[in-house]
Every structure is written in C-alpha cells, then in structure tokens.
Amino acid sequence: MIKLTYAEENYLKAIYELTEAGKKSTSTNDISAWMKIKPASVSDMLRKLGEKTVIDYRKYYGVHMTEEGKKLALRIIRKHRLWEVFLVEKLKFSWDEVAEVADELEHVQSPTLIQRLDEYLGFPKFDPHGDPIPDEFGDVRSRPRIALNEIELNGSGQIVAVKDSSAAFLRYLDKVGAYIGARIKVLEKVEFDGSIEILVDNKKTIFMSKDVAGNILVMQ
C-alpha cells in the first residue's frame, strides 16, 4: 500500500481538484497558484509523487494522475467532505468555517472511522457547498448544473453548489441570503455588465454581479 505524508496528500488533492476544474493536464504553475507555494517547491514535491507512481510527471509536459493516484485523491476528498458535513450538521459550524478544520481531519487514516462517520451522517451525497462526496468505492454522483449567470431571463432553478468556496464568498452569500437549496428565478439581466436580479424562494430579490452569479451553480 502506498504511504503518503500529509503534505503529499495535500498536493494530490490539489492536482485532482484542478483536474475537476477542467484541466486535462496540470502544470507546476497551476499547482503553485492553487496552493500558494513557490514553483520550485512544487517541482520537488512532484518528483516525489512521481517516484511513488501516483502521478506521471515530466518537466514541461504537465502532470497527469495515475489510476492509483486518482483512487487515493478520491479517498482524501471523501474524508474531507464527510467531515465538512459532520462539522456543519452536528457541531453547528457555519459553511464558511469548515474548510480549514476538515483539511486537518482528512488525514485520519482509519477506514473504519470514515465508514462509521458516513453511516452516522446517513450516507450524504453532497457536502455543505454542494460538492459530491465520493462513496467508499470512489464513485462520484454527479448532477446537471449550470452557472446562475447562464440561466435565461425568467428562467428558474435551485441553487445546488458554489464554485468559489472561500470563506469571504460564502459569508457574502450568507449576507445577501443566497444558500444551497434556495429556489431562484431570474428577474432581470443587465446587458451592460452582465449583472442580474433574482427572486429567492418567491420572497426576496437579490441584485448580484456577473462574477458572483458565475460562482453559483443551479440545477434547473
């Protein structure tokens, strides 16, 4: 069985998340920007991960995950997202507080603990930010969703996830009253700057910028 350090697990998760974001091949600079670490340090770590056969790394050709690397990354992400559910649902953390704590808890190496945590939570399919939780076999449930700013005028749907899960963005959504599960309808789309006005739960209207709307994912 391949043994990874905490730092190596963090890199592997970052590479997988960059792949999830649509990058077929991940560069050293991509990882450096994502993790806010100097490129030289990233290169050193990629060499180590390559030696452990969890990635295929060749300088100037980008990084590709091996099948074994993908399995390990999904296991780390499964733990992270289950812990986020636990922190929000059982310990009453807000959704903007959980990422840092879950970053620590995701390194727990007890499969039995994670299986029992999953069962205790009722086998959740999505974390508090709407991201899918891989099951124990690494299968990920997906659902069709589009960015809020891509919905047509008078179109409607339900907020199911966010692209940007930074604490600042989540606090902003709390402030304006946009949340996972909210029903929305697009009331106005401003041609000049792409900003939109939406109706939330048939009660409250919210005016938001194109950038904010582009970071909210909706299922129609």
Tab-separated table of C-alpha atoms in Angstrom:
chain	number	residue	atom	x	y	z
A	1	MET	CA	0.000	0.000	0.000
A	2	ILE	CA	1.321	3.447	-0.927
A	3	LYS	CA	2.085	5.638	2.083
A	4	LEU	CA	1.816	9.398	1.666
A	5	THR	CA	2.792	12.189	4.032
A	6	TYR	CA	0.270	14.903	4.937
A	7	ALA	CA	1.984	17.267	2.510
A	8	GLU	CA	1.898	14.696	-0.287
A	9	GLU	CA	-1.818	14.118	0.318
A	10	ASN	CA	-2.437	17.856	0.091
A	11	TYR	CA	-0.661	18.029	-3.261
A	12	LEU	CA	-2.513	15.012	-4.610
A	13	LYS	CA	-5.852	16.509	-3.610
A	14	ALA	CA	-4.914	19.821	-5.247
A	15	ILE	CA	-3.982	18.075	-8.516
A	16	TYR	CA	-7.298	16.221	-8.524
A	17	GLU	CA	-9.262	19.408	-7.805
A	18	LEU	CA	-7.506	21.196	-10.663
A	19	THR	CA	-8.462	18.272	-12.900
A	20	GLU	CA	-12.059	18.551	-11.666
A	21	ALA	CA	-11.957	22.227	-12.623
A	22	GLY	CA	-11.454	21.181	-16.232
A	23	LYS	CA	-7.684	20.929	-16.691
A	24	LYS	CA	-6.660	17.765	-18.577
A	25	SER	CA	-3.012	18.428	-17.810
A	26	THR	CA	-1.890	20.338	-14.729
A	27	SER	CA	1.268	22.449	-14.781
A	28	THR	CA	3.655	23.321	-11.987
A	29	ASN	CA	2.473	26.929	-12.198
A	30	ASP	CA	-1.180	25.829	-11.893
A	31	ILE	CA	-0.395	23.962	-8.684
A	32	SER	CA	1.793	26.780	-7.391
A	33	ALA	CA	-1.027	29.311	-7.847
A	34	TRP	CA	-3.680	26.955	-6.425
A	35	MET	CA	-1.693	26.128	-3.279
A	36	LYS	CA	0.144	29.468	-2.970
A	37	ILE	CA	3.522	27.711	-2.889
A	38	LYS	CA	6.685	28.604	-4.827
A	39	PRO	CA	7.089	26.717	-8.148
A	40	ALA	CA	10.486	25.319	-7.105
A	41	SER	CA	8.947	23.668	-4.041
A	42	VAL	CA	6.131	22.296	-6.185
A	43	SER	CA	8.610	20.739	-8.615
A	44	ASP	CA	10.395	18.960	-5.766
A	45	MET	CA	7.138	17.502	-4.471
A	46	LEU	CA	6.009	16.411	-7.926
A	47	ARG	CA	9.199	14.434	-8.330
A	48	LYS	CA	8.483	12.646	-5.043
A	49	LEU	CA	4.904	11.877	-6.066
A	50	GLY	CA	6.141	10.621	-9.420
A	51	GLU	CA	8.510	8.226	-7.647
A	52	LYS	CA	5.532	6.875	-5.704
A	53	THR	CA	3.671	6.323	-9.013
A	54	VAL	CA	0.612	8.355	-8.013
A	55	ILE	CA	1.262	10.882	-10.786
A	56	ASP	CA	3.022	10.883	-14.136
A	57	TYR	CA	5.281	13.914	-14.063
A	58	ARG	CA	7.631	15.059	-16.789
A	59	LYS	CA	9.046	18.559	-16.705
A	60	TYR	CA	7.448	20.884	-19.286
A	61	TYR	CA	4.782	18.271	-20.133
A	62	GLY	CA	2.485	18.774	-17.165
A	63	VAL	CA	1.149	16.422	-14.521
A	64	HIS	CA	-1.256	13.542	-15.069
A	65	MET	CA	-2.742	11.426	-12.295
A	66	THR	CA	-2.298	7.665	-12.420
A	67	GLU	CA	-5.256	5.412	-11.608
A	68	GLU	CA	-3.774	4.693	-8.199
A	69	GLY	CA	-3.248	8.394	-7.613
A	70	LYS	CA	-6.852	9.139	-8.509
A	71	LYS	CA	-8.097	6.476	-6.083
A	72	LEU	CA	-6.028	7.961	-3.267
A	73	ALA	CA	-7.145	11.521	-4.094
A	74	LEU	CA	-10.806	10.488	-4.068
A	75	ARG	CA	-10.292	8.826	-0.682
A	76	ILE	CA	-8.843	12.060	0.734
A	77	ILE	CA	-11.644	14.152	-0.785
A	78	ARG	CA	-14.276	11.725	0.552
A	79	LYS	CA	-12.931	12.174	4.083
A	80	HIS	CA	-12.710	15.953	3.731
A	81	ARG	CA	-16.291	16.338	2.519
A	82	LEU	CA	-17.745	13.923	5.075
A	83	TRP	CA	-16.028	15.842	7.848
A	84	GLU	CA	-17.468	19.088	6.466
A	85	VAL	CA	-20.970	17.605	6.664
A	86	PHE	CA	-20.304	16.476	10.241
A	87	LEU	CA	-18.995	19.881	11.287
A	88	VAL	CA	-21.989	21.736	9.822
A	89	GLU	CA	-24.788	19.324	10.704
A	90	LYS	CA	-23.629	18.017	14.068
A	91	LEU	CA	-21.290	20.641	15.506
A	92	LYS	CA	-23.117	23.652	14.054
A	93	PHE	CA	-20.167	25.201	12.255
A	94	SER	CA	-21.160	27.615	9.501
A	95	TRP	CA	-20.252	26.599	5.952
A	96	ASP	CA	-17.523	29.250	5.741
A	97	GLU	CA	-15.711	27.857	8.817
A	98	VAL	CA	-15.297	24.193	7.954
A	99	ALA	CA	-12.620	24.003	5.234
A	100	GLU	CA	-9.605	24.587	7.470
A	101	VAL	CA	-10.767	22.115	10.140
A	102	ALA	CA	-11.645	19.493	7.512
A	103	ASP	CA	-8.174	19.981	5.988
A	104	GLU	CA	-6.777	18.607	9.248
A	105	LEU	CA	-9.311	15.818	9.718
A	106	GLU	CA	-8.970	14.491	6.146
A	107	HIS	CA	-5.598	12.957	7.062
A	108	VAL	CA	-7.128	10.498	9.565
A	109	GLN	CA	-6.051	7.043	8.388
A	110	SER	CA	-8.810	4.851	9.890
A	111	PRO	CA	-11.108	3.410	7.174
A	112	THR	CA	-13.435	2.070	9.874
A	113	LEU	CA	-13.876	5.544	11.366
A	114	ILE	CA	-14.772	7.021	7.981
A	115	GLN	CA	-17.222	4.200	7.201
A	116	ARG	CA	-18.948	4.745	10.540
A	117	LEU	CA	-18.933	8.508	10.063
A	118	ASP	CA	-20.630	8.042	6.683
A	119	GLU	CA	-23.248	5.762	8.240
A	120	TYR	CA	-23.780	8.125	11.185
A	121	LEU	CA	-24.458	11.011	8.794
A	122	GLY	CA	-26.938	8.948	6.752
A	123	PHE	CA	-24.669	8.438	3.727
A	124	PRO	CA	-24.788	12.042	2.428
A	125	LYS	CA	-24.217	12.518	-1.302
A	126	PHE	CA	-23.120	16.162	-1.186
A	127	ASP	CA	-21.134	18.363	1.195
A	128	PRO	CA	-22.343	21.733	2.589
A	129	HIS	CA	-21.013	23.533	-0.526
A	130	GLY	CA	-22.847	21.201	-2.921
A	131	ASP	CA	-19.776	19.197	-3.965
A	132	PRO	CA	-20.375	15.452	-4.470
A	133	ILE	CA	-18.992	13.054	-1.858
A	134	PRO	CA	-17.257	10.009	-3.365
A	135	ASP	CA	-18.564	6.721	-1.945
A	136	GLU	CA	-16.303	4.097	-0.395
A	137	PHE	CA	-15.560	2.704	-3.863
A	138	GLY	CA	-14.561	6.091	-5.280
A	139	ASP	CA	-17.726	6.545	-7.333
A	140	VAL	CA	-18.913	10.143	-7.559
A	141	ARG	CA	-22.536	11.089	-8.091
A	142	SER	CA	-22.942	13.989	-10.493
A	143	ARG	CA	-25.978	16.085	-11.344
A	144	PRO	CA	-26.598	18.544	-14.175
A	145	ARG	CA	-25.937	22.120	-13.160
A	146	ILE	CA	-25.104	25.432	-14.786
A	147	ALA	CA	-23.839	28.781	-13.576
A	148	LEU	CA	-26.562	31.147	-12.430
A	149	ASN	CA	-25.486	33.820	-14.911
A	150	GLU	CA	-26.135	31.366	-17.768
A	151	ILE	CA	-29.823	30.935	-16.971
A	152	GLU	CA	-32.131	32.743	-19.361
A	153	LEU	CA	-34.378	35.642	-18.360
A	154	ASN	CA	-37.406	34.366	-16.379
A	155	GLY	CA	-35.666	31.009	-16.028
A	156	SER	CA	-35.754	29.283	-12.654
A	157	GLY	CA	-33.991	26.559	-10.718
A	158	GLN	CA	-32.443	25.600	-7.403
A	159	ILE	CA	-29.029	26.565	-6.037
A	160	VAL	CA	-27.114	23.302	-5.575
A	161	ALA	CA	-23.432	24.276	-5.273
A	162	VAL	CA	-20.818	27.017	-5.401
A	163	LYS	CA	-17.644	27.165	-7.482
A	164	ASP	CA	-15.923	29.513	-5.057
A	165	SER	CA	-15.916	28.046	-1.554
A	166	SER	CA	-13.675	30.706	0.003
A	167	ALA	CA	-14.812	31.962	3.385
A	168	ALA	CA	-15.224	35.524	2.066
A	169	PHE	CA	-17.526	34.425	-0.761
A	170	LEU	CA	-19.624	32.196	1.489
A	171	ARG	CA	-20.024	34.978	4.037
A	172	TYR	CA	-21.175	37.259	1.221
A	173	LEU	CA	-23.823	34.726	0.168
A	174	ASP	CA	-24.997	34.477	3.779
A	175	LYS	CA	-25.267	38.251	3.907
A	176	VAL	CA	-27.413	38.531	0.781
A	177	GLY	CA	-29.496	35.437	1.557
A	178	ALA	CA	-28.391	33.021	-1.182
A	179	TYR	CA	-27.927	29.450	0.064
A	180	ILE	CA	-27.755	25.827	-1.071
A	181	GLY	CA	-31.284	24.598	-1.693
A	182	ALA	CA	-32.809	28.017	-2.413
A	183	ARG	CA	-35.274	28.253	-5.291
A	184	ILE	CA	-34.481	31.126	-7.627
A	185	LYS	CA	-35.951	32.920	-10.636
A	186	VAL	CA	-34.062	35.344	-12.883
A	187	LEU	CA	-35.983	38.623	-12.994
A	188	GLU	CA	-33.541	40.816	-14.902
A	189	LYS	CA	-30.288	40.521	-16.847
A	190	VAL	CA	-28.333	43.734	-17.390
A	191	GLU	CA	-26.773	43.837	-20.848
A	192	PHE	CA	-24.139	46.420	-19.913
A	193	ASP	CA	-22.207	44.453	-17.268
A	194	GLY	CA	-23.893	41.043	-17.060
A	195	SER	CA	-25.269	41.626	-13.565
A	196	ILE	CA	-28.601	40.021	-12.704
A	197	GLU	CA	-31.560	40.340	-10.367
A	198	ILE	CA	-33.039	37.155	-8.914
A	199	LEU	CA	-36.031	36.232	-6.774
A	200	VAL	CA	-35.207	33.839	-3.933
A	201	ASP	CA	-37.882	31.456	-2.602
A	202	ASN	CA	-40.585	33.744	-4.041
A	203	LYS	CA	-39.849	36.180	-1.219
A	204	LYS	CA	-36.655	38.192	-1.582
A	205	THR	CA	-34.982	39.891	-4.538
A	206	ILE	CA	-31.195	39.993	-4.807
A	207	PHE	CA	-29.089	42.006	-7.243
A	208	MET	CA	-25.681	40.457	-7.917
A	209	SER	CA	-22.699	40.944	-10.200
A	210	LYS	CA	-21.791	38.690	-13.106
A	211	ASP	CA	-18.810	37.330	-11.145
A	212	VAL	CA	-20.930	36.386	-8.147
A	213	ALA	CA	-23.608	34.759	-10.302
A	214	GLY	CA	-20.920	32.876	-12.233
A	215	ASN	CA	-19.781	31.246	-8.996
A	216	ILE	CA	-23.242	29.944	-8.070
A	217	LEU	CA	-24.359	26.654	-9.623
A	218	VAL	CA	-28.002	25.904	-10.288
A	219	MET	CA	-29.981	22.806	-11.247
A	220	GLN	CA	-32.963	23.572	-13.469
